Structures are given as C-alpha cells and as structure tokens.
C-alpha cells in the first residue's frame, strides 16, 4: 500500500522564549492508503494541536507533513475533518442534505450530481430519509453521522477525525464505531482518528499510535492484528483485544511495553488507566500513576 | 368515529384559542379607542376630535379618488407614496451599506479598531440635528431626506452586523477552513447566516428610525410628504386632518414592522427556538 500521510520530525510550540509551551515534539509517523490509524493519548497531551498541524489549520513550528507526497502548507485540497462537537460543526441554517452538499458547492458538478453524491453519502451512513430535516431535529448520534457523511461526500484522500464519538452515549458510540469501520472498508478511505479512549483505539484501528504526555511524541506504533470483521461483544472479549488494550494502557502510563506479564497486574494497569482517562487533569493522571506504582511494589 | 369527534374538539379548541388570542391582542386597543371616543365627545375640544371624526376625515382624504386609481386620492400619490418611497429607499440603502461595511469590518482583524471611535461619535449625534446640515448640502427635497434617513438608520445595522459576523463559532470556522471554502461561499453560506439573527434585530430598529426621520425631515424642510402635510394642517388649524396624518403614521409603523417580522420569521425558520411560536 502506498503511503498516504507522512509526518516527519513535527514540532509545535506555542509562544516564544522561556514561556513557550511545547505541544508536539519531534513526532514522526506515516499512514498507508486505505488504513484506519488511531492516535491515542492522555487528555491535554497535544492531540488537537497535532491534528490541526496535519490538517493545515495551523502551520507547525518545525518538521513536515506530506499528503500523498505533496508538502502540506495550508489546508490541502482533498482532506476532510470530522470534529467532536457535531452540533457546532454542522450549519444549523442548512438542511441535512445541504450540509452534506456544502463541500461540493464550489466543485464543477451539476446540481443533480451534487444532490446524488450527497444522497450517496447519506445512504452510506444510514440516513436516507432525513435530507430535508434540519440538524437540530436529529439525535446527537444522527448529527455526527451527518457530519461524517459531509466529510465523505467530498471524497477526501485523508479523513481526519478528532474524538468523533466522545460526545455521544455509549450505545450510540458502539453503533458509530461499527458504522465507521464498515464505511471505511466500503470506500477504502484513509482515516486518522484521534481518541483518548483506549478501547476505542484498539477496536477501531488497523494501527494504534500511542502518544506520550505533553509534549506529544509517539511512544509506540502497534499493529492491531484483530480480524477485519469486528464485533462489539466478541472482539472486546477476545484475548488479543484484552492484551492489546493492556499494552496500550501501560504505554499510556509511561511504563514499558510488556504484553507477557501476569494477568493481575495487567488488569490493575488497565483499571487505573481507565480511571486516568476520565480524570481531565494531568495531575490526577500523575497521581493515579504513582499509586499504581506503589501498589505494584 | 372517535377520531372524527377528536378532530372536531381539536378544531373547536383551536378556534377558541384563536379567538382568545385575538381578544388578548386587540381588546385593550379597542377599549382604548372607545374610551378616547367617549372622552373626546364629552370634552368637545377642537384640538381633540373624536376618533370617528378622524376616521371619516382620513377616509375622505385617502379614498376619494376615481375608480381608475383604485379610489386612491391625489393625496396618496402626492404625499403618502413619496414619503413611503423615501423612507424605504433610504432604509434599503442603509441596509446595503450597513451589512456590506459591517461584514467587511467585522471580519477584518483591525478594521473596527480604526473606525470604532469614529462610529461611536457619529452614532451619538441625534440624526434630526443633522437635517440643517443636509439641507445645506442637498437643498430642500428628497436628497436631504434620504441622506438623513441613511445617516440615522445605518448605525444599528452596521454595528449589529459587525457583532454578528464576529460571533461565528470557532468550530464552524475550522469546519469551513478544513473544506477550503472559497470566500464567496464562506461569507454567503457561513458568516452571513450566522449573523442574520443579529442583523435582523438591527433591521427592525433601523426601520422604525427610518420612519421617524422621514417625518422629522419632512416637518422641517420639504415640499410634500406626510410630515409636510401634518405640519401644514396644524398651521391651518385643521385638527381632524392633523390627527388623521398621525393615525396614518401609526398604521405605517405597525404595517412595516409586521411585514419585516414576517420576512424575519421566514428567513430564520432554521432557528430551533423559532419553531415553537411559528
């Protein structure tokens, strides 16, 4: 598979001099075409900065981003972003169909082709009959599906998703995860998805890139060798899944990758990692990390 | 069977709600007119003719024309339509200038910093005081009146537009940027729709200002128009006539506002909160 996205030595610093905050440091990775790569990292580690640099929304202070071989400066043509906050990302003054048509407005397409492509995208996310509604008339999960359809309608070379399922309830989240994997395989899209949820990154990804605490660097690049057909219950129960999520959790804690350790400590590490995941602040995460170390002594 | 009775009950309750809504809206108004009629008849003052007399004068004044003119009298063509034309013309120019300038200034990072104090100063000048200035500049006539209306009506539109176009949600900004939205689509499909609720608030305010300035400018310096007729009827001690012009201004203000509200409701149909009352 050819390389779609290549990030080399990416650095981003906010501010100048001593007071500067380094958000991303010497970060390198690549994503192949047709791959679904998940980036998982603790809260506040610089995930959003990383995404904004890759999407060309902010120029990085160092390093380079290449999309299908072309150096990215400014937002590239064939890229789409799905944001976490669907209610703020969708345009409330446009109907669902017109929201999905939005990125096609300035392309050389006839009105009918445009409508057809929007309809295709809505069909792909299972929202065939709601084109004439306004986004606020739909549930949260449906709204996020609309913004996924809008991103797909523009047929991007790279689809970037910034914590896309963090604002929906658990049930809807499972549905959307399966929908995303299905659509990704059907359309052979290349997707880079950022999440703070360890389970989600393992369940969704063909690959999981684990980020360190701020400043963000890649601490591990794990291939997820789960079958392509995944099932919310069976996959999450499988030994491979449990081992992988344990490994990711341990890496997020800052510990060494040791997949063959006793099940007990692995469970403990995941439990603390899960707790850490919900603690918004880094201090809280650091504290639980310390107590976990103490417990293992 | 039950469905039919259900529908009948629903229709009846809707009709009842409609009647009670109408009563709520107009009962006090009708009562006030009745009290006015009674009080003016009892007082029998020449300065305060009863409403019935005002209405008779007004109907005579406006609808005494030939059938070929839809019974509209010469007064309508000589005074009322020119007045409305100047009011709406001046307002329309203020809308175009205000929204255009406001969008440019609001989306520019530093624009308002340069012109903000200037605007604050101009806005603080009561527009009627500029009538003498515009009289010197444009002479007596429509030019002066339209200039006065534009100067008074532009500020609420301009400042509300600046405010509105600045309030575009940061996630929508990022969304539009991530699709590489070209400028015309960015302004037309994202910035202006986002600003529309605020722009409409400015439009309503400026429309009533336009009507006020239309009358004021005509009272001071005009050869025709509602304000001109109002002041000349007063000078001729024709009080029923004077009052009928005042009533006309009330009707005009109410009507223009109602039309604008209808337009606003249609244009802002997408707003979730609007659907409840709609």
XYZ file of C-alpha atoms in Angstrom:
575
model
C 0.000 0.000 0.000
C 1.386 3.435 -0.887
C 1.954 5.929 1.879
C -0.857 8.484 2.134
C 0.322 10.616 5.018
C 3.884 11.130 6.125
C 4.703 13.204 9.192
C 8.415 13.818 9.789
C 10.012 15.495 12.787
C 6.899 17.537 13.566
C 7.305 20.185 16.259
C 4.847 22.707 17.540
C 5.471 25.362 20.123
C 3.014 27.977 21.388
C 4.637 31.265 22.301
C 8.313 32.187 22.197
C 11.343 32.153 24.509
C 11.225 30.724 28.037
C 7.444 30.924 28.376
C 6.906 28.825 25.265
C 4.734 25.757 25.607
C 5.950 22.824 23.531
C 2.835 20.895 22.486
C 4.353 18.499 19.941
C 7.983 17.339 19.879
C 9.850 15.508 17.108
C 6.874 13.488 16.062
C 7.137 11.147 13.081
C 4.805 8.531 11.669
C 3.120 7.576 8.415
C -0.266 6.224 7.411
C -0.772 3.981 4.388
C -3.604 4.456 1.925
C -6.743 2.600 2.972
C -5.605 2.343 6.566
C -7.516 3.357 9.674
C -4.945 4.595 12.155
C -5.879 5.603 15.681
C -3.868 8.014 17.739
C -4.466 7.566 21.440
C -3.058 9.865 24.066
C -3.813 11.228 27.516
C -6.004 14.321 27.872
C -4.178 17.543 27.187
C -1.203 15.838 25.558
C -1.339 17.890 22.387
C -3.549 15.616 20.265
C -5.606 18.507 18.962
C -2.524 20.545 18.128
C -1.148 17.560 16.235
C -4.382 17.182 14.249
C -4.585 20.887 13.480
C -0.994 20.792 12.180
C -1.726 17.765 9.980
C -4.945 19.344 8.681
C -3.020 22.502 7.816
C -5.205 24.641 10.082
C -2.102 25.862 11.914
C 1.422 25.859 10.493
C 3.735 23.693 12.634
C 6.831 25.436 14.008
C 9.019 22.614 12.695
C 9.033 19.442 10.640
C 6.971 18.498 7.646
C 3.650 16.908 6.761
C 3.249 15.279 3.375
C -0.080 14.154 1.964
C 0.279 11.700 -0.974
C 3.783 13.052 -1.425
C 2.853 16.767 -1.521
C 4.148 19.032 1.203
C 1.240 20.402 3.227
C 1.205 24.166 3.621
C -2.244 25.456 4.406
C -5.256 23.182 4.209
C -4.803 20.601 1.435
C -7.479 20.176 -1.214
C -8.554 16.629 -0.575
C -8.838 16.478 3.169
C -11.835 16.475 5.464
C -12.103 16.804 9.210
C -14.832 15.461 11.479
C -14.906 17.347 14.765
C -16.012 16.122 18.162
C -18.619 18.813 18.582
C -21.045 17.931 15.787
C -23.658 20.433 16.918
C -21.190 23.262 16.433
C -19.638 21.823 13.287
C -22.882 21.386 11.329
C -24.506 24.511 9.913
C -27.885 24.899 11.629
C -29.240 27.145 8.855
C -28.787 24.423 6.215
C -30.873 21.272 5.968
C -29.117 17.943 6.408
C -28.859 17.452 2.629
C -27.477 20.952 2.117
C -24.978 20.444 4.920
C -23.713 17.317 3.180
C -23.637 19.129 -0.186
C -21.698 22.024 1.310
C -18.135 20.884 0.403
C -19.334 20.170 -3.157
C -20.768 23.636 -3.773
C -17.673 25.051 -5.415
C -16.764 21.925 -7.356
C -17.537 21.564 -11.018
C -20.603 19.417 -10.529
C -24.119 19.883 -11.806
C -26.828 20.451 -9.245
C -28.082 16.930 -9.842
C -24.658 15.284 -9.487
C -24.194 17.207 -6.279
C -27.515 16.043 -4.882
C -26.761 12.460 -5.933
C -23.403 12.451 -4.210
C -24.890 13.896 -1.050
C -27.592 11.247 -1.135
C -24.976 8.507 -1.605
C -23.061 9.770 1.393
C -26.229 9.919 3.489
C -27.161 6.405 2.373
C -23.694 5.171 3.361
C -24.177 6.358 6.935
C -27.740 5.002 7.056
C -29.552 8.350 6.955
C -31.528 8.052 3.740
C -34.736 9.801 4.659
C -33.693 12.833 6.681
C -32.226 15.109 3.995
C -34.931 17.736 4.347
C -34.670 17.998 8.133
C -32.553 20.497 9.990
C -29.647 19.062 12.002
C -31.123 20.059 15.357
C -34.160 17.903 14.641
C -31.931 14.795 14.796
C -30.412 12.967 17.750
C -26.754 13.502 18.635
C -25.628 10.247 17.052
C -27.501 11.063 13.841
C -25.978 14.535 13.750
C -22.496 13.068 13.979
C -23.421 10.696 11.156
C -24.414 13.734 9.092
C -21.018 15.295 9.633
C -19.348 12.003 8.687
C -21.496 11.941 5.528
C -20.483 15.539 4.772
C -16.820 14.600 5.098
C -17.292 11.503 2.901
C -19.203 13.430 0.214
C -16.077 15.439 -0.543
C -14.242 12.117 -1.187
C -11.146 13.128 0.769
C -7.765 11.413 0.349
C -7.451 11.646 4.113
C -10.234 11.844 6.656
C -9.185 13.245 9.995
C -11.431 12.632 12.990
C -10.943 14.480 16.240
C -12.520 12.464 19.085
C -15.579 11.939 16.876
C -17.538 9.778 19.310
C -16.652 11.456 22.600
C -19.922 13.407 22.806
C -22.409 10.585 22.254
C -23.737 7.987 24.689
C -22.114 4.536 24.944
C -24.774 2.707 22.928
C -24.636 5.172 20.047
C -20.886 5.132 20.241
C -20.777 1.379 19.560
C -23.096 1.844 16.581
C -20.999 4.675 15.184
C -17.774 2.702 15.638
C -19.153 -0.208 13.628
C -20.552 2.191 11.039
C -17.175 3.866 10.653
C -15.345 0.571 10.147
C -17.931 -0.561 7.589
C -17.842 2.706 5.640
C -14.061 2.812 5.767
C -13.802 -0.626 4.200
C -16.548 0.033 1.633
C -14.985 3.279 0.457
C -11.344 2.317 1.013
C -10.846 5.588 2.879
C -7.710 6.524 4.731
C -8.641 7.661 8.214
C -6.622 9.167 11.007
C -8.666 9.164 14.188
C -7.668 10.712 17.466
C -9.174 9.473 20.706
C -8.430 9.336 24.418
C -10.341 6.083 24.740
C -8.002 3.064 24.813
C -10.704 0.507 23.983
C -11.956 2.573 21.092
C -8.496 2.949 19.583
C -7.911 -0.822 19.671
C -11.409 -1.716 18.472
C -11.400 0.728 15.569
C -7.838 0.817 14.399
C -5.740 -1.180 11.988
C -2.929 0.504 13.884
C -2.682 2.302 17.190
C -0.171 5.097 17.684
C 0.356 5.808 21.355
C 1.257 9.346 22.358
C 3.151 10.416 25.449
C 2.067 13.118 27.870
C 2.680 16.691 26.763
C 4.758 17.432 24.735
C 3.351 14.778 22.432
C 5.736 12.230 20.941
C 4.979 8.765 19.618
C 5.904 6.126 22.207
C 4.648 3.114 20.310
C 3.230 2.114 16.957
C 1.205 -1.089 17.382
C -0.356 -3.111 14.610
C -3.817 -4.333 15.586
C -3.987 -7.892 14.270
C -7.638 -8.404 15.054
C -9.843 -9.755 12.257
C -11.276 -7.134 9.861
C -14.812 -8.159 10.837
C -15.171 -6.976 14.407
C -17.977 -7.443 16.862
C -18.628 -5.156 19.794
C -19.011 -8.042 22.259
C -16.932 -10.914 20.908
C -13.968 -8.778 19.814
C -13.813 -6.927 23.099
C -13.806 -10.294 24.948
C -11.077 -11.846 22.795
C -7.689 -12.478 24.369
C -5.938 -10.486 21.665
C -8.073 -7.420 22.336
C -7.538 -7.634 26.092
C -3.786 -7.993 25.670
C -3.629 -5.089 23.241
C -5.654 -2.725 25.367
C -3.477 -3.674 28.345
C -0.398 -2.891 26.349
C -1.738 0.463 25.193
C -2.819 1.307 28.738
C 0.614 0.513 30.106
C 2.277 2.592 27.437
C -0.010 5.498 28.281
C 1.014 5.169 31.918
C 4.584 5.680 30.813
C 5.598 2.111 31.689
C 7.438 -0.337 29.398
C 5.512 -2.367 26.872
C 5.328 -5.822 28.471
C 2.476 -7.798 26.980
C 3.507 -11.132 28.586
C 3.156 -10.064 32.253
C 0.738 -11.645 34.714
C -2.933 -11.033 34.107
C -3.349 -9.480 37.578
C -1.057 -6.501 37.028
C -2.358 -6.071 33.517
C -5.897 -5.746 34.870
C -4.736 -3.332 37.504
C -2.942 -1.200 34.961
C -5.980 -1.049 32.713
C -8.215 -0.178 35.609
C -6.020 2.715 36.638
C -5.633 3.737 33.031
C -9.395 3.793 32.634
C -9.666 5.906 35.730
C -6.945 8.208 34.429
C -8.770 8.522 31.163
C -11.735 10.089 32.881
C -9.664 12.419 35.001
C -9.378 15.505 32.931
C -6.307 16.975 34.541
C -2.806 15.746 34.154
C -2.142 15.976 37.874
C -4.895 13.497 38.552
C -3.413 11.185 35.957
C 0.031 11.528 37.542
C -1.334 10.747 40.989
C -3.059 7.545 39.935
C 0.130 6.608 38.116
C 2.094 6.987 41.345
C -0.356 4.978 43.395
C -0.280 2.240 40.775
C 3.497 2.108 41.067
C 3.268 1.925 44.834
C 0.721 -0.859 44.640
C 2.938 -2.913 42.370
C 5.944 -2.664 44.720
C -65.937 7.888 14.940
C -63.832 8.879 17.937
C -61.265 10.245 15.509
C -63.880 12.495 13.967
C -65.023 13.805 17.348
C -61.366 14.216 18.314
C -60.756 16.334 15.273
C -63.897 18.364 15.929
C -62.836 19.009 19.522
C -59.391 19.941 18.358
C -60.767 22.326 15.746
C -63.093 23.879 18.289
C -60.293 24.327 20.809
C -58.088 25.780 18.082
C -60.827 28.213 17.131
C -61.316 29.117 20.777
C -57.565 29.638 21.173
C -57.590 31.795 18.040
C -60.439 33.962 19.328
C -58.906 34.325 22.763
C -55.550 35.144 21.143
C -57.218 37.801 19.012
C -59.012 39.156 22.072
C -55.772 39.330 24.050
C -54.084 41.173 21.221
C -56.794 43.675 20.431
C -59.165 44.016 23.399
C -57.165 46.709 25.150
C -56.688 48.525 21.846
C -60.404 48.558 21.058
C -61.168 49.575 24.638
C -58.716 52.454 24.422
C -60.315 53.719 21.201
C -63.766 53.525 22.833
C -62.575 55.484 25.873
C -60.915 58.014 23.551
C -64.168 58.431 21.580
C -66.156 58.922 24.779
C -63.689 61.308 26.383
C -63.287 63.498 23.267
C -67.074 63.682 22.792
C -67.549 64.736 26.401
C -64.689 67.240 26.287
C -65.773 68.640 22.885
C -62.384 70.287 22.380
C -61.454 71.460 18.869
C -57.915 70.230 19.441
C -59.070 66.684 20.180
C -61.632 65.475 17.636
C -63.218 62.073 18.371
C -61.700 59.055 16.579
C -64.830 58.582 14.477
C -64.355 62.051 13.016
C -60.658 61.375 12.404
C -61.516 58.168 10.547
C -64.141 59.945 8.421
C -61.625 62.669 7.531
C -58.969 60.092 6.763
C -61.211 58.002 4.520
C -62.324 61.152 2.692
C -58.687 62.249 2.368
C -57.241 58.971 1.077
C -60.047 57.130 -0.719
C -61.887 59.873 -2.604
C -60.129 59.132 -5.890
C -61.650 57.774 -9.107
C -62.096 54.052 -9.687
C -59.283 54.077 -12.263
C -56.865 54.883 -9.424
C -58.344 52.183 -7.171
C -60.224 55.025 -5.395
C -56.948 56.387 -4.079
C -56.974 60.165 -3.916
C -54.371 62.571 -5.254
C -53.087 62.970 -1.686
C -51.953 59.363 -1.718
C -49.920 59.905 -4.881
C -48.672 63.370 -3.996
C -47.745 62.830 -0.378
C -48.083 59.324 1.032
C -46.340 57.278 -1.658
C -43.389 59.699 -1.990
C -42.960 59.582 1.793
C -43.017 55.781 1.914
C -40.662 55.695 -1.060
C -38.125 57.939 0.655
C -38.418 56.018 3.917
C -37.939 52.586 2.313
C -35.385 53.858 -0.206
C -33.213 55.410 2.484
C -33.600 52.336 4.660
C -32.692 49.996 1.774
C -29.520 51.970 1.046
C -28.679 51.896 4.768
C -29.206 48.099 4.776
C -26.889 47.526 1.818
C -24.211 49.872 3.161
C -24.579 48.696 6.749
C -24.460 44.969 6.035
C -21.670 45.357 3.464
C -19.464 47.595 5.571
C -20.318 45.714 8.746
C -19.307 42.380 7.225
C -16.019 43.756 5.929
C -15.174 45.481 9.204
C -16.359 42.643 11.410
C -14.277 40.029 9.630
C -11.191 42.221 9.441
C -8.956 41.858 12.461
C -8.163 45.522 12.959
C -10.826 47.369 10.958
C -13.053 48.246 13.892
C -10.098 49.435 15.937
C -9.548 52.201 13.394
C -13.131 53.278 12.841
C -14.727 52.279 16.164
C -14.322 55.659 17.911
C -15.485 57.491 14.791
C -18.641 55.363 14.667
C -19.289 55.834 18.367
C -19.060 59.597 17.840
C -21.333 59.673 14.779
C -23.853 57.380 16.405
C -24.065 59.675 19.414
C -25.238 62.599 17.241
C -29.066 62.661 17.209
C -29.808 62.349 13.472
C -32.524 65.088 13.358
C -29.887 67.647 14.293
C -28.166 66.884 11.010
C -31.198 67.927 8.986
C -29.911 71.542 8.745
C -26.530 70.249 7.561
C -28.040 68.015 4.904
C -30.366 70.899 3.928
C -27.303 72.974 3.104
C -25.675 70.082 1.282
C -28.654 68.803 -0.713
C -31.176 71.651 -0.584
C -34.858 71.079 0.151
C -36.171 67.816 -1.221
C -35.753 64.095 -1.325
C -31.925 64.154 -1.339
C -31.777 65.760 2.071
C -34.453 63.453 3.454
C -32.888 60.266 2.158
C -29.467 61.368 3.460
C -30.952 61.989 6.923
C -32.645 58.575 6.928
C -29.473 56.788 5.821
C -27.396 58.541 8.440
C -29.810 57.645 11.211
C -30.667 54.105 10.136
C -27.234 52.814 9.228
C -25.753 52.556 12.751
C -27.905 49.800 14.264
C -27.485 47.738 11.087
C -23.753 48.343 10.824
C -22.941 47.674 14.468
C -25.219 44.633 14.730
C -23.681 43.204 11.557
C -20.165 43.706 12.950
C -21.240 41.969 16.128
C -22.993 39.166 14.263
C -20.249 38.321 11.782
C -17.745 38.243 14.627
C -19.734 35.700 16.565
C -19.186 32.855 14.081
C -18.485 29.744 16.138
C -14.813 28.679 16.102
C -15.725 25.090 15.204
C -17.649 26.372 12.160
C -14.642 28.483 11.208
C -12.427 25.382 11.385
C -15.007 23.292 9.505
C -15.206 25.814 6.678
C -11.418 26.141 6.562
C -10.905 22.373 6.515
C -13.088 22.229 3.375
C -11.108 25.096 1.819
C -14.322 27.095 1.471
C -13.802 29.902 -1.074
C -14.522 33.435 0.164
C -17.936 33.964 -1.518
C -19.274 30.706 -0.039
C -17.645 31.435 3.298
C -19.377 34.824 3.511
C -22.659 33.792 1.897
C -23.224 30.389 3.457
C -21.489 30.649 6.820
C -20.762 34.193 8.012
C -23.964 35.976 6.969
C -26.382 33.203 8.022
C -24.635 33.052 11.400
C -25.005 36.822 11.739
C -28.601 37.001 10.484
C -30.404 36.905 13.849
C -28.381 39.923 14.994
C -28.688 41.658 11.631
C -32.470 41.335 11.793
C -32.546 42.898 15.244
C -30.683 45.849 13.708
C -33.019 45.956 10.706
C -36.112 46.277 12.871
C -34.620 49.040 14.952
C -33.426 50.933 11.888
C -36.773 50.611 10.125
C -38.556 52.450 12.927
C -35.759 55.036 12.957
C -36.260 55.490 9.198
C -39.952 56.222 9.679
C -39.243 58.755 12.424
C -36.589 60.510 10.359
C -38.830 60.541 7.310
C -41.427 62.526 9.253
C -38.935 64.756 11.037
C -37.120 65.676 7.840
C -40.455 66.435 6.151
C -41.640 68.549 9.077
C -38.565 70.733 8.773
C -37.841 71.031 5.124
C -39.991 69.515 2.426
C -42.391 70.480 -0.325
C -44.557 67.378 0.023
C -44.928 64.228 2.078
C -46.724 63.118 5.214
C -44.676 65.324 7.557
C -45.214 68.359 5.342
C -48.980 67.794 5.262
C -49.016 67.164 9.009
C -47.380 70.482 9.820
C -49.434 72.455 7.286
C -52.731 71.014 8.597
C -51.661 72.071 12.072
C -50.829 75.561 10.807
C -54.277 75.734 9.181
C -55.941 74.648 12.466
C -57.437 71.618 10.662
C -57.142 69.296 13.642
C -59.109 66.277 12.333
C -56.793 66.359 9.314
C -53.701 66.630 11.521
C -54.845 63.669 13.602
C -55.560 61.571 10.531
C -51.939 62.011 9.436
C -50.786 60.935 12.893
C -53.009 57.851 12.707
C -51.563 57.080 9.280
C -48.055 57.171 10.722
C -49.121 54.702 13.399
C -50.584 52.388 10.758
C -47.444 52.678 8.625
C -45.138 51.902 11.528
C -47.220 48.923 12.549
C -47.515 47.616 8.998
C -43.838 47.957 8.108
C -42.800 46.224 11.300
C -45.314 43.422 10.728
C -44.008 42.856 7.186
C -40.411 42.778 8.397
C -41.307 40.352 11.187
C -42.929 38.028 8.663
C -39.824 38.143 6.485
C -37.624 37.534 9.518
C -39.685 34.549 10.597
C -39.356 33.008 7.143
C -35.649 33.695 6.760
C -34.767 32.499 10.268
C -37.038 29.462 10.094
C -33.997 27.265 10.759
C -33.613 28.554 14.313
C -34.709 25.806 16.721
C -36.352 28.205 19.204
C -38.370 29.869 16.483
C -40.386 26.811 15.618
C -42.346 26.891 18.859
C -44.128 30.136 18.140
C -44.262 29.594 14.436
